[in-house]
Short mmCIF file of C-alpha atoms in Angstrom, two decimals:
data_model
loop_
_atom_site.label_atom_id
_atom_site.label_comp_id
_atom_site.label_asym_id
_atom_site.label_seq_id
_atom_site.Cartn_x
_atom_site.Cartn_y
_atom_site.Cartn_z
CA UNK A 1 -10.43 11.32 12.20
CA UNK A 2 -13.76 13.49 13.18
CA UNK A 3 -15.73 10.69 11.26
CA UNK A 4 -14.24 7.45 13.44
CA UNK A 5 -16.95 8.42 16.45
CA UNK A 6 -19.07 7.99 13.92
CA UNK A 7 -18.68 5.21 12.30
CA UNK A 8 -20.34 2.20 14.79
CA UNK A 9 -23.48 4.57 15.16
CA UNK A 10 -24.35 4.91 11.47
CA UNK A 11 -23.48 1.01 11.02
CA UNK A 12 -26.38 0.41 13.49
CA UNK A 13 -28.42 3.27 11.44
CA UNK A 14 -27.91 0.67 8.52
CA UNK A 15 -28.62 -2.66 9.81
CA UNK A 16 -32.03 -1.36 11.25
CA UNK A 17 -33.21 0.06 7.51
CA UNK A 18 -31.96 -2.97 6.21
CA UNK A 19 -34.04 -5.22 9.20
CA UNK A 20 -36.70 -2.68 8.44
CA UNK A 21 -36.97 -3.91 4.91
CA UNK A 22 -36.68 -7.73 5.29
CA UNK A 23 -32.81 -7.47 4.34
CA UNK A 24 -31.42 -10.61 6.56
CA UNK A 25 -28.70 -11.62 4.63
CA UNK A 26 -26.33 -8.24 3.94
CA UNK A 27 -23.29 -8.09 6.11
CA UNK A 28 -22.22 -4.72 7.29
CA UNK A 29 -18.58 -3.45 7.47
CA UNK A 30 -15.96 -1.02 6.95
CA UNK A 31 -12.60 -1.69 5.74
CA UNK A 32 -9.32 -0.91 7.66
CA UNK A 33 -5.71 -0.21 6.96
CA UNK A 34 -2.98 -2.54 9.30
CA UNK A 35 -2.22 1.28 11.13
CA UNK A 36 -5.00 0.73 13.07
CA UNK A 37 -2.46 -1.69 15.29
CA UNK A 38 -0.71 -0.02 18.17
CA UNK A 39 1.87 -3.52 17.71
CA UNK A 40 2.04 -6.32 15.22
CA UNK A 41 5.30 -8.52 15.59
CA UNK A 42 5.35 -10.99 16.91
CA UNK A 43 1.80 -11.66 15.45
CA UNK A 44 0.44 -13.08 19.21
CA UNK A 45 1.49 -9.32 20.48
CA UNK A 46 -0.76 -7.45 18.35
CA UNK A 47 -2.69 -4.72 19.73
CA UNK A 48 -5.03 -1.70 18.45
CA UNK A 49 -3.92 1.66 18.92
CA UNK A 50 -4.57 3.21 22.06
CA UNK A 51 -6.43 6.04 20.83
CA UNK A 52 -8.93 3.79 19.28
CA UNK A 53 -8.96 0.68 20.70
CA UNK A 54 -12.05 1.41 23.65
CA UNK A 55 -13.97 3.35 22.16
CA UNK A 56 -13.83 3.04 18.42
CA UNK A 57 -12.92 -0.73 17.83
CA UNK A 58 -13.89 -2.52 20.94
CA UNK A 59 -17.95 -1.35 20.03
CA UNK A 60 -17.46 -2.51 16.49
CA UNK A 61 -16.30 -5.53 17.20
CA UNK A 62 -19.33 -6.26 19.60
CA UNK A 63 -21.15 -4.95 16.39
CA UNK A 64 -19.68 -7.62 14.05
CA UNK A 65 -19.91 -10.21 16.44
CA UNK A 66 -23.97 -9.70 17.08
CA UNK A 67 -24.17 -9.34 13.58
CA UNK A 68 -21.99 -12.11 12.46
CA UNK A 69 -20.43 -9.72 10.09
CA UNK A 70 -16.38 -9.87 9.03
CA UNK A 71 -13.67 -7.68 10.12
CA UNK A 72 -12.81 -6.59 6.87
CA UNK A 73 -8.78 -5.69 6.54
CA UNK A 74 -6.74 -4.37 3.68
CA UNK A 75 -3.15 -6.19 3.71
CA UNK A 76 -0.53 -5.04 1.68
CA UNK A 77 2.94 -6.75 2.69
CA UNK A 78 4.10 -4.62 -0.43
CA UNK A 79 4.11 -1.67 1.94
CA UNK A 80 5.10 -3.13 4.75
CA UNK A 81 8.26 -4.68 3.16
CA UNK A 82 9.27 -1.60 1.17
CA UNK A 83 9.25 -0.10 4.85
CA UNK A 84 12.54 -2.00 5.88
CA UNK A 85 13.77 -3.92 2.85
CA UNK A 86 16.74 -4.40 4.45
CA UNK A 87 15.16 -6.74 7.43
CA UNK A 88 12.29 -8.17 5.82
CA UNK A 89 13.49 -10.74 3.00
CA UNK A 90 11.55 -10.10 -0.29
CA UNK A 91 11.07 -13.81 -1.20
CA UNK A 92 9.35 -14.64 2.75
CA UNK A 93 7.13 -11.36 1.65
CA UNK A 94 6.13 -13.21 -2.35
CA UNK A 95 5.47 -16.49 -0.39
CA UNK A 96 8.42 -17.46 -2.27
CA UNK A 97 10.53 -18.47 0.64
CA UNK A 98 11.69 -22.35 1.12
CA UNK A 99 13.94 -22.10 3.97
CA UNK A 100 13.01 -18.13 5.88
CA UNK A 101 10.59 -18.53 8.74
CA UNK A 102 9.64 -16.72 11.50
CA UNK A 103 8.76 -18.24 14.71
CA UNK A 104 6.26 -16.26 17.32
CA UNK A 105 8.07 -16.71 20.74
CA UNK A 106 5.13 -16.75 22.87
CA UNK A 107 2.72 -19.28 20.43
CA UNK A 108 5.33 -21.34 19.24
CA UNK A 109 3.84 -20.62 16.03
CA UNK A 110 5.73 -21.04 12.68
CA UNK A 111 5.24 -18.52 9.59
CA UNK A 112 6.34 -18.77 6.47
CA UNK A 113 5.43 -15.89 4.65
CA UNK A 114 4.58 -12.08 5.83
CA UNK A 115 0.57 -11.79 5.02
CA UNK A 116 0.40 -14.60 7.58
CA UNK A 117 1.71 -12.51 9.91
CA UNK A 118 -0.08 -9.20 9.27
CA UNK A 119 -3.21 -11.36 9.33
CA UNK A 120 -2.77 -13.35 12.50
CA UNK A 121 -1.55 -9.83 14.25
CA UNK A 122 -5.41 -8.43 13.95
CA UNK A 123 -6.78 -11.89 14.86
CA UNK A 124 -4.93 -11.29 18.33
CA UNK A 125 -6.06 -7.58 18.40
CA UNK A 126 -9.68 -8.69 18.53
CA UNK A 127 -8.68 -11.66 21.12
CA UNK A 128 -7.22 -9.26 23.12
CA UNK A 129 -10.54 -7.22 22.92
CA UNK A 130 -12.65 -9.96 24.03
CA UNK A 131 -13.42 -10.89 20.92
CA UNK A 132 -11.53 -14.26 19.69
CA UNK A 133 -13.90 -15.53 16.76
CA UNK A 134 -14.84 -12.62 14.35
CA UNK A 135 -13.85 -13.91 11.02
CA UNK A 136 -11.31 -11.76 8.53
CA UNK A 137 -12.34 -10.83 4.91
CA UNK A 138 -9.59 -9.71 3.07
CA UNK A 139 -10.89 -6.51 1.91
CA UNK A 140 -7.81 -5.30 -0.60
CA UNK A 141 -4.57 -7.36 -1.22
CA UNK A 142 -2.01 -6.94 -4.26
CA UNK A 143 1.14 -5.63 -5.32
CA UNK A 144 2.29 -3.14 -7.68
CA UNK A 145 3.30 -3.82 -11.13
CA UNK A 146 5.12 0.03 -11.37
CA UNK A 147 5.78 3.05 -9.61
CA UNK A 148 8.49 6.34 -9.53
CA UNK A 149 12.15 4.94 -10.44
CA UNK A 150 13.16 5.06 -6.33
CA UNK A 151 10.34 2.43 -5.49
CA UNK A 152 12.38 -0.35 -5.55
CA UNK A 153 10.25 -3.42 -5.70
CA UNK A 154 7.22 -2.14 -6.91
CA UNK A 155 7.53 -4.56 -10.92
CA UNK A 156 5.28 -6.63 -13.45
CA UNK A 157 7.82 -9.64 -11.99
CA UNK A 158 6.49 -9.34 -8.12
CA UNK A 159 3.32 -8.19 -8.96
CA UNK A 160 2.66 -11.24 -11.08
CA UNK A 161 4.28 -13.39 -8.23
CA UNK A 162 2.71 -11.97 -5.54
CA UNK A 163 -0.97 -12.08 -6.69
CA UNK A 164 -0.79 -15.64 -8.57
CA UNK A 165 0.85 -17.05 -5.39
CA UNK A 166 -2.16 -15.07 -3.26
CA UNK A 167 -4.64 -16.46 -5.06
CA UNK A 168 -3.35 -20.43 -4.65
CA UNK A 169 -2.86 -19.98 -0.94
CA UNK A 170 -6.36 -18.61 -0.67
CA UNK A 171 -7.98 -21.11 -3.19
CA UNK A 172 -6.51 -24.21 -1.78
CA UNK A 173 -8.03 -27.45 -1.11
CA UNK A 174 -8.48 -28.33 2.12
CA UNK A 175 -8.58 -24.58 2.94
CA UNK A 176 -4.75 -23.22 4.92
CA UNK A 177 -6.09 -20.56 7.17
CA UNK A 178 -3.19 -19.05 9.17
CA UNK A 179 -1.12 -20.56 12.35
CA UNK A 180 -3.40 -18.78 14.71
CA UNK A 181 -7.26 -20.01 12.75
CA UNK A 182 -5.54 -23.06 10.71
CA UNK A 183 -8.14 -24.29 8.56
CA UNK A 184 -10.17 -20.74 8.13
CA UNK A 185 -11.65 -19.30 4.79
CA UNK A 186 -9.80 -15.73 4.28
CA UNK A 187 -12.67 -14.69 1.73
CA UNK A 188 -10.69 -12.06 -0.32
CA UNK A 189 -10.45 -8.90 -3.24
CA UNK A 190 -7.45 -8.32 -5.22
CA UNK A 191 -6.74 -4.69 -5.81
CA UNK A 192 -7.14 -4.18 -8.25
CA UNK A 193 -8.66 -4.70 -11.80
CA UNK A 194 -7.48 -1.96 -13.56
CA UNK A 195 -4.02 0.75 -13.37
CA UNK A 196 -5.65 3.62 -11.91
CA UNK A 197 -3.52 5.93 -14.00
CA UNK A 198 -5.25 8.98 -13.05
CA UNK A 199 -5.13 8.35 -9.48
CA UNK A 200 -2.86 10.87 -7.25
CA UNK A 201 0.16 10.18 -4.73
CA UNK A 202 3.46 7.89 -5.54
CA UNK A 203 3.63 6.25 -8.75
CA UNK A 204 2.78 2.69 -7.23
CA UNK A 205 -0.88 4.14 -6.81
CA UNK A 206 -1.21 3.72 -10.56
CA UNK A 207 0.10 0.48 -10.98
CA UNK A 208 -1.93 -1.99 -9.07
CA UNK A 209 -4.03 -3.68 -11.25
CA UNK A 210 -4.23 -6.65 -13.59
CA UNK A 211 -5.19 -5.04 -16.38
CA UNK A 212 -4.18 -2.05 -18.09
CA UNK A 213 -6.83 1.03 -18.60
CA UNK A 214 -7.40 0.50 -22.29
CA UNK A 215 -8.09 -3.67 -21.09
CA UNK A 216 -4.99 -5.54 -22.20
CA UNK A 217 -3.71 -7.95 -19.35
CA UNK A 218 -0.31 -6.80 -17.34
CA UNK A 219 0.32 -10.36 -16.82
CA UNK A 220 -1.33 -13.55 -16.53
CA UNK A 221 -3.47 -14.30 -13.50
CA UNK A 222 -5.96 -17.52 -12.90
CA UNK A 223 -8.16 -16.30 -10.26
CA UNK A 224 -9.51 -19.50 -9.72
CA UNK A 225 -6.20 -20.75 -8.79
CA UNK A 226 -6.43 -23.96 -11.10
CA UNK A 227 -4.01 -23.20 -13.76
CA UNK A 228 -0.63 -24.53 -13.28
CA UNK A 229 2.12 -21.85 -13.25
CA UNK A 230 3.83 -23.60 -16.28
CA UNK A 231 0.60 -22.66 -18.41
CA UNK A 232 1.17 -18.77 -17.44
CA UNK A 233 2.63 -16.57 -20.04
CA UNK A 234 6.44 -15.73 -18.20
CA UNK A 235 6.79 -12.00 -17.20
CA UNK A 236 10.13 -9.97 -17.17
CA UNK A 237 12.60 -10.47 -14.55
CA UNK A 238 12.57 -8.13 -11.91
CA UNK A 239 13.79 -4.77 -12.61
CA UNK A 240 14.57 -2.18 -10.70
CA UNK A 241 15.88 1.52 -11.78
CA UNK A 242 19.80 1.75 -11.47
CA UNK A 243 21.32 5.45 -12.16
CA UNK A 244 20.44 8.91 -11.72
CA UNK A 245 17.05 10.58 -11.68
CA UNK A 246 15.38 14.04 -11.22
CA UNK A 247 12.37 15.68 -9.67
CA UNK A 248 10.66 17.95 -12.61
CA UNK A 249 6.98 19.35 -12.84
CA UNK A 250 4.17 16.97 -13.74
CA UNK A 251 2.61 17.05 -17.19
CA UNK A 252 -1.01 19.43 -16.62
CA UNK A 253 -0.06 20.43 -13.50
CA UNK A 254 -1.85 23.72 -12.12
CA UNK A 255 0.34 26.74 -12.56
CA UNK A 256 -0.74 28.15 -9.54
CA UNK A 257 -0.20 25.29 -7.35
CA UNK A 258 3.05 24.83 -9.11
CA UNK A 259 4.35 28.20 -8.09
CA UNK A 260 3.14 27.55 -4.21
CA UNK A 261 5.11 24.69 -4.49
CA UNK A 262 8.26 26.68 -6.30
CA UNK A 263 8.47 29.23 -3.03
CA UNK A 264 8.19 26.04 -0.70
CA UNK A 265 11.29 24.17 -2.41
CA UNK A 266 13.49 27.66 -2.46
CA UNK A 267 12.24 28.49 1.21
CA UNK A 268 13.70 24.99 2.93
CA UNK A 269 17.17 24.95 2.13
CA UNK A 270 20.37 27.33 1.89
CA UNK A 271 21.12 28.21 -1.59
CA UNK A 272 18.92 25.34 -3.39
CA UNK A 273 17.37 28.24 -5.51
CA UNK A 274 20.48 30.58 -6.04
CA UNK A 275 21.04 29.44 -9.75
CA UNK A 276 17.55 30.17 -11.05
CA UNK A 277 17.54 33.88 -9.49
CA UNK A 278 18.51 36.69 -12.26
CA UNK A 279 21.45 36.04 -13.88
CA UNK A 280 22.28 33.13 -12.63
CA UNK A 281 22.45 29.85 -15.70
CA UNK A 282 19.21 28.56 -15.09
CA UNK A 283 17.43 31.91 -14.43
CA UNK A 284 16.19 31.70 -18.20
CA UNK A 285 13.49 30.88 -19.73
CA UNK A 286 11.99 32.79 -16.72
CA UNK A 287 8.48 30.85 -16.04
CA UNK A 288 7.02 29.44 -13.30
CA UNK A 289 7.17 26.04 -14.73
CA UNK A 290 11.16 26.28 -15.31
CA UNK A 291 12.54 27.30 -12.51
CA UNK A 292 10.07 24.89 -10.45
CA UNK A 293 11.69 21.69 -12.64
CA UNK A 294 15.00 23.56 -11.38
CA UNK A 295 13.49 23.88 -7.79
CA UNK A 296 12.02 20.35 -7.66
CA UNK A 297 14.97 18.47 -8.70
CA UNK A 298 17.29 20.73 -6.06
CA UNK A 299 15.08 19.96 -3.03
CA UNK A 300 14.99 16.64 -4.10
CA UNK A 301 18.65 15.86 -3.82
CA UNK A 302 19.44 18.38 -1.12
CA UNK A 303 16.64 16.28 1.68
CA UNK A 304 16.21 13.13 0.45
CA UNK A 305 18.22 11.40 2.60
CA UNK A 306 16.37 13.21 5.73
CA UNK A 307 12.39 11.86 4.04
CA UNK A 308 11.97 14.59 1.53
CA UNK A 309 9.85 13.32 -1.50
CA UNK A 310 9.71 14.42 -5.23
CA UNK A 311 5.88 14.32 -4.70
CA UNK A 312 4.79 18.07 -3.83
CA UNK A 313 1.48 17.15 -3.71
CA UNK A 314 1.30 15.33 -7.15
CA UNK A 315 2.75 18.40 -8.97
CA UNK A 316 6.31 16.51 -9.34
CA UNK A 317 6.98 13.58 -11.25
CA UNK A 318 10.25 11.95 -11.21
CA UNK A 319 12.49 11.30 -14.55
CA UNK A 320 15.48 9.31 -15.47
CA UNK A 321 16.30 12.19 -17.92
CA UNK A 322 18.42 15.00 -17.80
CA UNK A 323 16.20 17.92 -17.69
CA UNK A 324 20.32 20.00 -17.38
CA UNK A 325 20.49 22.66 -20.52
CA UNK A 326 23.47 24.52 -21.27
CA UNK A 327 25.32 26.03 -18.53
CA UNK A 328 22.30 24.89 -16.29
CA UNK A 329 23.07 21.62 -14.28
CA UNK A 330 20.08 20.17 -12.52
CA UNK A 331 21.27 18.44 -9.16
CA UNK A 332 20.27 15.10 -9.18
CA UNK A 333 19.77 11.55 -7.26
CA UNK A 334 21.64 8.34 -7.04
CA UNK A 335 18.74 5.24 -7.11
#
């Protein structure tokens, strides 16, 4: 947050090099995440943060508005479901719904699908800033096709929904908009091409794309919006991980960091780490790397329930295999 002051000045900085050079036609922008709202439901309510509403988003919206530019926004109703999966229905968030709608109180306004919603929420932000016609580019939009076995959701089958069903909403002729700018062109990005598979955090982070890394298709996806879903190969039903799972050490992970993250685990609970001290059953084989898939796994299941994470910092990966050995029994989770 020590770069947000500085983000309006150097977008200035920009447009005058690029006036400088005869550069008329290149739109300046930067994207942002749907946390920059202070309030987004109902949709006509939605409000920027207080701490960056005046003096952050207020002159960058009177910078996009002299400069004609977009408001570019990344929308991910993926996230926003998998937030409260018991309120939000799963089909309203795939634009699968036929009969789910929510209706904005004060507008009168009728959605039937959640990226309506998160869209027409910003639109109101920059009303309520003074600022009613900057247009919206969707900046990043998608859905996982995978993630760790607790992120329910996150499959080829709603990936594959989700983007092909993006993709006609946004393509359609004449052009949908939203309820609050019916009739508006949402210019969009799909995130994203490829899995990411080296990228860090939760297993979703490496499962966005449409292709996979060596360039083989996840699924099949029309961009252009003109093939008919019947002349789409059919993806697997949706399937999410049912049983037990554990928290052990990710493959290549840095010793060091591995043992920071050992004393961590052993230091937040009462007893997690008893059976891996000396001669207890899972004291051998005595390594850092051993008693850390011990450690892991017995944090895991011991704070789950209160937002503990088998993440440590990408050094934990979970597995739906019993990493138990002997007398040595791993605690585990219920998915």
């Amino acid at each position: 947050n020590e770069t947000w002051a500085h983000i309006v000045p150097a977008m200035h900085r920009i447009s005058h090099s690029l006036k400088v050079f005869g550069l008329h036609k290149v739109k300046i922008g930067t994207p942002h995440a749907m946390d920059v709202l202070q309030s987004s439901f109902p949709p006509s309510n939605g409000t920027f943060r207080n701490d960056i509403a005046f003096h952050i988003m207020k002159p960058m919206l009177h910078f996009l508005h002299k400069t004609r530019s977009f408001f570019f926004l990344d929308v991910y109703p993926f996230f926003a479901w998998a937030s409260d999966p018991a309120q939000i229905n799963l089909s309203y968030t795939l634009f699968e719904s036929r009969n789910i709608t929510v209706t904005d109180p004060l507008t009168g306004s009728i959605y039937t699908n959640l990226f309506d919603q998160m869209v027409d929420a910003v639109y109101f932000a920059m009303k309520r800033l003074g600022y009613p016609g900057i247009r919206i580019f969707i900046a990043e939009t998608g859905w996982p096709n995978g993630g760790d076995l607790d992120q329910v959701g996150a499959n080829v089958h709603n990936a594959a929904t989700y983007n092909r069903n993006i993709v006609k909403r946004l393509t359609r002729n004449p052009v949908l908009g939203t309820p609050a700018r019916p009739g508006s062109v949402l210019p969009a990005f799909i995130f994203s091409l490829y899995n990411e598979n080296l990228k860090p955090g939760l297993g979703s982070e490496r499962h966005f794309g449409l292709l996979y890394p060596n360039g083989s298709r996840v699924y099949d996806i029309d961009l252009s919006g003109n093939t008919p879903e019947s002349e789409l190969a059919p993806v697997p039903p949706a399937m999410d991980y049912k049983g037990k799972a554990w928290c052990v050490v990710a493959e290549g992970a840095n010793v060091t960091e591995v043992a920071a993250a050992l004393s961590y685990s052993c230091s937040q609970g009462n007893g997690t780490c008893d059976p891996i001290q000396p001669g207890h059953p899972c004291f051998k084989p005595d390594s850092v790397t051993s008693h850390a898939d011990y450690a892991f796994s017995a944090y895991w299941a011991q704070f789950r329930r209160v937002g503990g994470t088998c993440y440590f910092n990408g050094l934990a990966t979970q597995t739906a295999k019993d990493p138990s050995y002997g007398s040595c029994k791993f605690p585990s989770v219920t998915l």
